[in-house]
């Protein structure tokens, strides 16, 4: 493991040891940083889907350093997230991201019983979104009853955990049905994946694809490719079906072909070549998914590709200065809508950069397992 990764990890811990105090003082869940400040989510208050990445990062840094500050900060936000169980209306399929990395991490790393209960509560909410026509419903708007999205492959990790914890196969069986629908409806011939597929909520039949956060219908939103890569790799780890590994390998092959020469990732692999629109969230997520794939296959080629992405991020887009609270720059929430941030620091980029480095250093807290 190159020592540059160990160094980068230590720098992340040092920087967050200082800047996380600001978030704690303000009592917010950071979504992004700008002008020396942490900024809370632009939508849906504390139910916004990214809330789990702050505690997830704190748990990774606690695993690295043993510094109780990080554990306490993770729990501060973990409590804010479990308070959202009572509001309920804004929670959606992203309870996987939100609670696996907060309560799920606490239960896994410290044996906290209440956190285990909260994790199972969240898994039951995700199960409640399952439509027996064959998919987990993504969002809550009445006109979106049939929407399924590629990102959900990551949320399935909450269901794998719940089956393991309870010994009840319901959760993993549901995950398998959703993964098979995703395989059938999202994976394209060229190894790319759609972002949103609308299904008939009565029958499960395909209605149409929507472009979602990507450039255009039929294009390749890079973060969606990264979610698919990592999500199918995890499906193979937990469900053991060869078809999920094959899907992850096809998506990975397509992904690495599109990485820019500087190791960074465009927001959409089909965007106009003259458009400079980078999304480093995609690169950071893929750097983790590729390492997962390398572990699963024993093929070091994927580790090399993960290094290429991580080196690109560290070399060009890591801001270690004090003027910015977070680290990874050039994160872009959505191709056409800059409301949630364009070419800026978005906190879950820092989470996945830290996870990628923890993996390289053999210290990963394994929060998705
Ligand atoms: N899961 C939503 C996104 O990646 O923006």
mmCIF file of N, CA, C and O in Angstrom, residues 42 53 62 180 184 188 205 216 223-224 244 251 266 291 313 330 333 337 357:
data_model
loop_
_atom_site.group_PDB
_atom_site.id
_atom_site.type_symbol
_atom_site.label_atom_id
_atom_site.label_comp_id
_atom_site.label_asym_id
_atom_site.label_seq_id
_atom_site.Cartn_x
_atom_site.Cartn_y
_atom_site.Cartn_z
ATOM 1 N N UNK A 42 -29.863 21.184 0.932
ATOM 2 C CA UNK A 42 -30.704 22.205 0.308
ATOM 3 C C UNK A 42 -32.180 21.836 0.335
ATOM 4 O O UNK A 42 -33.042 22.683 0.149
ATOM 5 N N UNK A 53 -23.846 10.180 5.410
ATOM 6 C CA UNK A 53 -22.421 10.182 5.056
ATOM 7 C C UNK A 53 -21.552 10.901 6.083
ATOM 8 O O UNK A 53 -20.382 10.566 6.236
ATOM 9 N N UNK A 62 -13.086 7.445 13.282
ATOM 10 C CA UNK A 62 -12.964 6.851 14.622
ATOM 11 C C UNK A 62 -12.231 5.511 14.527
ATOM 12 O O UNK A 62 -11.359 5.196 15.353
ATOM 13 N N UNK A 180 -32.574 -8.333 -9.436
ATOM 14 C CA UNK A 180 -32.858 -8.984 -10.725
ATOM 15 C C UNK A 180 -33.641 -8.062 -11.654
ATOM 16 O O UNK A 180 -33.400 -8.045 -12.866
ATOM 17 N N UNK A 184 -32.280 -6.712 -15.255
ATOM 18 C CA UNK A 184 -33.062 -6.860 -16.490
ATOM 19 C C UNK A 184 -33.366 -5.514 -17.144
ATOM 20 O O UNK A 184 -33.281 -5.378 -18.364
ATOM 21 N N UNK A 188 -27.360 -2.098 -19.857
ATOM 22 C CA UNK A 188 -27.436 -2.037 -21.321
ATOM 23 C C UNK A 188 -26.341 -2.899 -21.950
ATOM 24 O O UNK A 188 -25.390 -3.302 -21.275
ATOM 25 N N UNK A 205 -44.207 -4.114 -15.576
ATOM 26 C CA UNK A 205 -43.728 -4.000 -16.963
ATOM 27 C C UNK A 205 -43.036 -2.648 -17.167
ATOM 28 O O UNK A 205 -43.427 -1.638 -16.551
ATOM 29 N N UNK A 216 -28.797 13.261 -20.862
ATOM 30 C CA UNK A 216 -29.914 13.091 -21.797
ATOM 31 C C UNK A 216 -30.449 11.663 -21.696
ATOM 32 O O UNK A 216 -29.763 10.780 -21.170
ATOM 33 N N UNK A 223 -22.237 9.063 -12.073
ATOM 34 C CA UNK A 223 -22.449 8.596 -10.696
ATOM 35 C C UNK A 223 -23.371 7.379 -10.684
ATOM 36 O O UNK A 223 -23.194 6.467 -9.883
ATOM 37 N N UNK A 224 -24.333 7.385 -11.596
ATOM 38 C CA UNK A 224 -25.199 6.203 -11.698
ATOM 39 C C UNK A 224 -24.382 4.968 -12.083
ATOM 40 O O UNK A 224 -24.636 3.856 -11.587
ATOM 41 N N UNK A 244 -24.565 -11.286 -10.720
ATOM 42 C CA UNK A 244 -24.314 -9.936 -10.188
ATOM 43 C C UNK A 244 -22.840 -9.566 -10.376
ATOM 44 O O UNK A 244 -22.513 -8.413 -10.660
ATOM 45 N N UNK A 251 -20.044 -3.296 -15.972
ATOM 46 C CA UNK A 251 -20.165 -1.858 -15.665
ATOM 47 C C UNK A 251 -18.773 -1.269 -15.402
ATOM 48 O O UNK A 251 -18.453 -0.160 -15.847
ATOM 49 N N UNK A 266 -15.920 12.705 -15.797
ATOM 50 C CA UNK A 266 -16.950 13.633 -16.284
ATOM 51 C C UNK A 266 -18.274 13.328 -15.592
ATOM 52 O O UNK A 266 -18.505 12.199 -15.141
ATOM 53 N N UNK A 291 -12.278 -1.458 -5.795
ATOM 54 C CA UNK A 291 -11.517 -2.232 -4.796
ATOM 55 C C UNK A 291 -12.333 -3.420 -4.287
ATOM 56 O O UNK A 291 -11.788 -4.494 -4.032
ATOM 57 N N UNK A 313 -7.885 12.207 -7.975
ATOM 58 C CA UNK A 313 -8.574 13.047 -6.987
ATOM 59 C C UNK A 313 -7.568 13.753 -6.078
ATOM 60 O O UNK A 313 -7.675 14.959 -5.817
ATOM 61 N N UNK A 330 -14.884 19.922 -6.989
ATOM 62 C CA UNK A 330 -15.437 19.512 -8.294
ATOM 63 C C UNK A 330 -16.413 18.329 -8.197
ATOM 64 O O UNK A 330 -16.336 17.388 -8.979
ATOM 65 N N UNK A 333 -23.792 17.640 -8.339
ATOM 66 C CA UNK A 333 -24.941 16.822 -7.933
ATOM 67 C C UNK A 333 -25.724 16.304 -9.130
ATOM 68 O O UNK A 333 -26.206 15.174 -9.126
ATOM 69 N N UNK A 337 -29.117 20.517 -13.235
ATOM 70 C CA UNK A 337 -29.674 21.312 -12.145
ATOM 71 C C UNK A 337 -28.570 21.570 -11.127
ATOM 72 O O UNK A 337 -28.127 20.662 -10.425
ATOM 73 N N UNK A 357 -9.421 5.290 0.651
ATOM 74 C CA UNK A 357 -8.096 5.293 1.283
ATOM 75 C C UNK A 357 -8.030 4.270 2.412
ATOM 76 O O UNK A 357 -7.015 3.570 2.583
#
